[in-house]
């Protein structure tokens, strides 16, 4: 079973920031938080990941709470092309560990014009 | 750098037939994982390969098998196809197991009639 819970769906106005929450209350100390998104019928696209510090790249920002029990993915200026299912996943990241990813149901983000 | 490629992209088979899907990882990546995505079950892990050895297997019947070649390319095979095998089959690659971000291919859409 997935170790994360996410809202089923969210709406966001084009040009505004999209804030996607994720709960992972049972996360272990050596588990990272990963975010992927999947645009309809395409392969999941990697967005960002982090352990405990906030992270930012050209696509998004990841804010992880101090207790690491939840996180928020922020798309600063959502566009219509950001409409997708967003998956929050936790995984152990150490050499030799399994690459198995356990996907939940994700959040369908609908960006409205 | 080219991404993960999967062939064929679309496939139609009939019940009882077998099918082989191919995945070419990103150059330099040695780990390949396979996933099945259906509307009812979502994204589910099939198996992962590293250095030509299966390292982990999901909860799928023995009709699902795979292999990895010395150049890291991977194939998965489904024998005696059933209607329920209709799905999007995705592969993901990373440099090593456990400590690297995985990148997904576009998937192979299999329809079983």
CSV table of C-alpha atoms in Angstrom, one decimal:
chain,number,residue,atom,x,y,z
A,1,UNK,CA,0.0,0.0,0.0
A,2,UNK,CA,1.1,3.5,-0.7
A,3,UNK,CA,2.5,5.4,2.3
A,4,UNK,CA,1.1,8.7,1.1
A,5,UNK,CA,-2.3,10.3,1.0
A,6,UNK,CA,-3.2,13.0,-1.4
A,7,UNK,CA,-6.5,14.8,-2.3
A,8,UNK,CA,-8.2,13.2,-5.3
A,9,UNK,CA,-8.5,16.4,-7.3
A,10,UNK,CA,-7.7,20.1,-7.2
A,11,UNK,CA,-8.4,23.1,-9.4
A,12,UNK,CA,-6.1,26.0,-10.1
A,13,UNK,CA,-6.4,29.2,-12.2
A,14,UNK,CA,-4.0,29.6,-15.0
A,15,UNK,CA,-1.1,31.9,-13.9
A,16,UNK,CA,-1.6,31.3,-10.2
A,17,UNK,CA,0.5,29.1,-7.9
A,18,UNK,CA,-0.7,25.5,-7.5
A,19,UNK,CA,-0.1,24.0,-4.1
A,20,UNK,CA,-0.4,20.2,-3.9
A,21,UNK,CA,-0.4,18.7,-0.5
A,22,UNK,CA,0.8,15.2,0.5
A,23,UNK,CA,0.6,13.4,3.8
A,24,UNK,CA,3.3,10.8,4.7
A,25,UNK,CA,2.9,10.5,8.5
A,26,UNK,CA,4.8,7.1,8.7
A,27,UNK,CA,7.8,8.2,6.7
A,28,UNK,CA,11.1,6.8,7.9
A,29,UNK,CA,14.3,8.7,8.4
A,30,UNK,CA,15.9,7.4,5.3
A,31,UNK,CA,13.0,7.8,3.0
A,32,UNK,CA,12.9,10.6,0.4
A,33,UNK,CA,9.8,12.3,-0.9
A,34,UNK,CA,9.5,12.1,-4.7
A,35,UNK,CA,7.0,13.9,-7.0
A,36,UNK,CA,6.1,12.7,-10.4
A,37,UNK,CA,3.3,13.8,-12.7
A,38,UNK,CA,1.5,12.0,-15.5
A,39,UNK,CA,-0.1,13.8,-18.3
A,40,UNK,CA,-2.9,11.8,-19.9
A,41,UNK,CA,-1.7,8.4,-21.1
A,42,UNK,CA,2.0,9.4,-21.1
A,43,UNK,CA,4.8,8.0,-18.9
A,44,UNK,CA,5.2,9.6,-15.5
A,45,UNK,CA,7.5,12.6,-15.5
A,46,UNK,CA,9.9,13.2,-12.7
A,47,UNK,CA,9.5,16.6,-11.0
A,48,UNK,CA,11.5,16.9,-7.8
A,49,UNK,CA,12.5,15.1,-4.7
A,50,UNK,CA,13.9,15.9,-1.2
A,51,UNK,CA,14.8,14.5,2.2
A,52,UNK,CA,14.1,17.2,4.7
A,53,UNK,CA,15.2,20.5,3.3
A,54,UNK,CA,13.1,22.5,0.9
A,55,UNK,CA,14.1,22.0,-2.7
A,56,UNK,CA,13.6,24.1,-5.9
A,57,UNK,CA,14.3,23.4,-9.5
A,58,UNK,CA,13.1,24.8,-12.8
A,59,UNK,CA,9.8,23.1,-12.6
A,60,UNK,CA,8.7,23.4,-9.0
A,61,UNK,CA,9.4,23.8,-5.3
A,62,UNK,CA,9.1,21.2,-2.6
A,63,UNK,CA,8.3,22.2,0.9
A,64,UNK,CA,8.7,19.5,3.6
A,65,UNK,CA,7.5,20.1,7.1
A,66,UNK,CA,10.0,20.0,9.9
A,67,UNK,CA,8.6,16.7,11.3
A,68,UNK,CA,8.6,15.4,7.7
A,69,UNK,CA,5.0,14.1,8.0
A,70,UNK,CA,3.8,16.1,5.1
A,71,UNK,CA,5.0,18.1,2.1
A,72,UNK,CA,3.7,20.5,-0.5
A,73,UNK,CA,4.6,20.7,-4.2
A,74,UNK,CA,4.4,24.2,-5.5
A,75,UNK,CA,4.0,25.0,-9.2
A,76,UNK,CA,4.6,28.8,-9.1
A,77,UNK,CA,2.8,29.8,-12.2
A,78,UNK,CA,0.5,27.1,-13.4
A,79,UNK,CA,-0.3,26.8,-17.1
A,80,UNK,CA,-2.8,24.7,-19.0
A,81,UNK,CA,0.0,22.2,-19.8
A,82,UNK,CA,0.4,21.5,-16.1
A,83,UNK,CA,-3.0,19.7,-16.0
A,84,UNK,CA,-2.0,16.2,-15.0
A,85,UNK,CA,-2.1,13.6,-12.2
A,86,UNK,CA,0.5,14.4,-9.6
A,87,UNK,CA,1.9,11.5,-7.6
A,88,UNK,CA,3.7,11.9,-4.2
A,89,UNK,CA,5.9,8.9,-3.4
A,90,UNK,CA,8.2,8.0,-0.5
A,91,UNK,CA,11.2,5.7,-1.1
A,92,UNK,CA,14.4,4.7,0.6
A,93,UNK,CA,17.3,6.1,-1.3
A,94,UNK,CA,20.5,4.2,-0.7
A,95,UNK,CA,22.7,2.1,-3.0
A,96,UNK,CA,21.4,-1.4,-3.4
A,97,UNK,CA,17.9,-0.7,-2.2
A,98,UNK,CA,15.0,-1.6,-4.4
A,99,UNK,CA,13.9,0.7,-7.1
A,100,UNK,CA,10.3,-0.3,-6.6
A,101,UNK,CA,8.0,2.7,-6.5
A,102,UNK,CA,4.6,2.4,-4.8
A,103,UNK,CA,2.1,4.8,-6.5
A,104,UNK,CA,-1.1,5.9,-4.8
A,105,UNK,CA,-4.0,7.4,-6.7
A,106,UNK,CA,-2.4,10.8,-7.0
A,107,UNK,CA,-4.0,14.2,-7.3
A,108,UNK,CA,-5.7,15.3,-10.6
A,109,UNK,CA,-4.7,19.0,-11.0
A,110,UNK,CA,-7.0,20.8,-13.4
A,111,UNK,CA,-5.7,24.2,-14.5
A,112,UNK,CA,-8.5,26.4,-15.6
A,113,UNK,CA,-8.2,29.2,-18.1
B,1,UNK,CA,20.7,12.7,-24.0
B,2,UNK,CA,17.9,10.5,-25.3
B,3,UNK,CA,15.2,9.4,-22.9
B,4,UNK,CA,13.8,5.9,-22.2
B,5,UNK,CA,12.4,4.4,-25.3
B,6,UNK,CA,9.8,1.7,-25.5
B,7,UNK,CA,8.6,-0.3,-28.5
B,8,UNK,CA,6.1,-0.8,-29.8
B,9,UNK,CA,4.0,2.1,-28.6
B,10,UNK,CA,0.7,0.4,-29.4
B,11,UNK,CA,-0.2,-3.2,-29.8
B,12,UNK,CA,-3.4,-5.2,-30.3
B,13,UNK,CA,-3.4,-8.9,-29.5
B,14,UNK,CA,-6.1,-11.5,-29.0
B,15,UNK,CA,-6.7,-13.7,-25.9
B,16,UNK,CA,-4.3,-16.6,-25.7
B,17,UNK,CA,-1.5,-15.0,-27.6
B,18,UNK,CA,1.8,-13.9,-26.2
B,19,UNK,CA,3.5,-10.5,-26.4
B,20,UNK,CA,7.0,-9.1,-25.9
B,21,UNK,CA,7.6,-5.5,-25.1
B,22,UNK,CA,11.0,-3.8,-25.3
B,23,UNK,CA,12.6,-1.0,-23.2
B,24,UNK,CA,15.8,0.8,-23.9
B,25,UNK,CA,17.0,2.7,-20.9
B,26,UNK,CA,18.8,6.0,-20.9
B,27,UNK,CA,22.4,5.6,-22.0
B,28,UNK,CA,24.5,4.7,-18.9
B,29,UNK,CA,21.5,3.5,-16.9
B,30,UNK,CA,21.8,-0.1,-15.7
B,31,UNK,CA,18.6,-0.5,-13.7
B,32,UNK,CA,15.3,-1.1,-15.4
B,33,UNK,CA,11.9,-1.5,-13.8
B,34,UNK,CA,8.5,-2.3,-15.3
B,35,UNK,CA,5.0,-1.2,-14.3
B,36,UNK,CA,1.5,-2.0,-15.4
B,37,UNK,CA,-1.1,0.8,-15.3
B,38,UNK,CA,-4.8,0.1,-15.6
B,39,UNK,CA,-7.8,2.3,-14.7
B,40,UNK,CA,-8.9,-0.1,-11.9
B,41,UNK,CA,-5.6,-0.8,-10.3
B,42,UNK,CA,-3.5,2.2,-11.1
B,43,UNK,CA,0.3,2.0,-11.4
B,44,UNK,CA,1.6,-1.4,-10.2
B,45,UNK,CA,5.2,-2.6,-10.0
B,46,UNK,CA,6.0,-5.7,-12.1
B,47,UNK,CA,9.7,-6.3,-11.7
B,48,UNK,CA,13.1,-4.7,-11.7
B,49,UNK,CA,16.4,-5.7,-13.3
B,50,UNK,CA,19.9,-4.7,-12.6
B,51,UNK,CA,23.0,-6.2,-14.2
B,52,UNK,CA,20.9,-8.8,-16.1
B,53,UNK,CA,19.4,-10.1,-12.8
B,54,UNK,CA,15.9,-9.8,-11.6
B,55,UNK,CA,16.1,-8.1,-8.2
B,56,UNK,CA,12.5,-7.7,-7.2
B,57,UNK,CA,9.2,-8.9,-8.4
B,58,UNK,CA,5.7,-7.6,-7.9
B,59,UNK,CA,2.5,-9.6,-7.2
B,60,UNK,CA,1.8,-10.8,-10.7
B,61,UNK,CA,1.2,-14.3,-12.1
B,62,UNK,CA,4.0,-16.3,-13.7
B,63,UNK,CA,2.6,-15.4,-17.1
B,64,UNK,CA,4.5,-12.1,-16.7
B,65,UNK,CA,8.3,-12.5,-17.2
B,66,UNK,CA,11.2,-10.4,-18.2
B,67,UNK,CA,14.8,-10.3,-18.8
B,68,UNK,CA,17.7,-7.8,-19.2
B,69,UNK,CA,20.5,-8.0,-21.6
B,70,UNK,CA,24.2,-7.1,-21.2
B,71,UNK,CA,23.6,-3.7,-22.9
B,72,UNK,CA,20.9,-3.0,-20.2
B,73,UNK,CA,18.0,-3.2,-22.6
B,74,UNK,CA,15.1,-5.1,-21.2
B,75,UNK,CA,12.1,-7.0,-22.5
B,76,UNK,CA,9.0,-8.2,-20.7
B,77,UNK,CA,6.8,-11.0,-22.0
B,78,UNK,CA,3.2,-11.9,-21.2
B,79,UNK,CA,2.1,-15.3,-22.2
B,80,UNK,CA,-1.5,-16.6,-22.7
B,81,UNK,CA,-2.9,-13.1,-22.8
B,82,UNK,CA,-6.2,-12.3,-20.9
B,83,UNK,CA,-8.6,-9.5,-21.5
B,84,UNK,CA,-7.4,-8.0,-18.1
B,85,UNK,CA,-3.9,-7.7,-19.4
B,86,UNK,CA,-5.0,-4.7,-21.4
B,87,UNK,CA,-3.0,-1.8,-19.9
B,88,UNK,CA,-0.3,0.7,-20.4
B,89,UNK,CA,3.1,-0.9,-19.7
B,90,UNK,CA,5.8,1.5,-18.5
B,91,UNK,CA,9.4,1.0,-17.9
B,92,UNK,CA,11.7,3.2,-15.9
B,93,UNK,CA,15.5,3.4,-15.7
B,94,UNK,CA,18.2,4.7,-13.4
B,95,UNK,CA,21.9,4.5,-13.1
B,96,UNK,CA,22.0,2.2,-10.2
B,97,UNK,CA,19.5,0.6,-7.8
B,98,UNK,CA,18.2,2.5,-4.9
B,99,UNK,CA,20.0,5.8,-5.0
B,100,UNK,CA,19.1,7.4,-8.2
B,101,UNK,CA,16.1,9.1,-9.7
B,102,UNK,CA,14.2,6.9,-12.1
B,103,UNK,CA,13.0,8.2,-15.4
B,104,UNK,CA,10.0,6.7,-17.2
B,105,UNK,CA,9.5,5.9,-20.9
B,106,UNK,CA,6.3,6.8,-22.8
B,107,UNK,CA,4.8,3.3,-22.4
B,108,UNK,CA,3.4,0.6,-24.6
B,109,UNK,CA,-0.4,0.5,-24.8
B,110,UNK,CA,-1.6,-3.1,-25.1
B,111,UNK,CA,-5.1,-4.0,-26.0
B,112,UNK,CA,-6.2,-7.6,-25.7
B,113,UNK,CA,-9.3,-8.5,-27.7
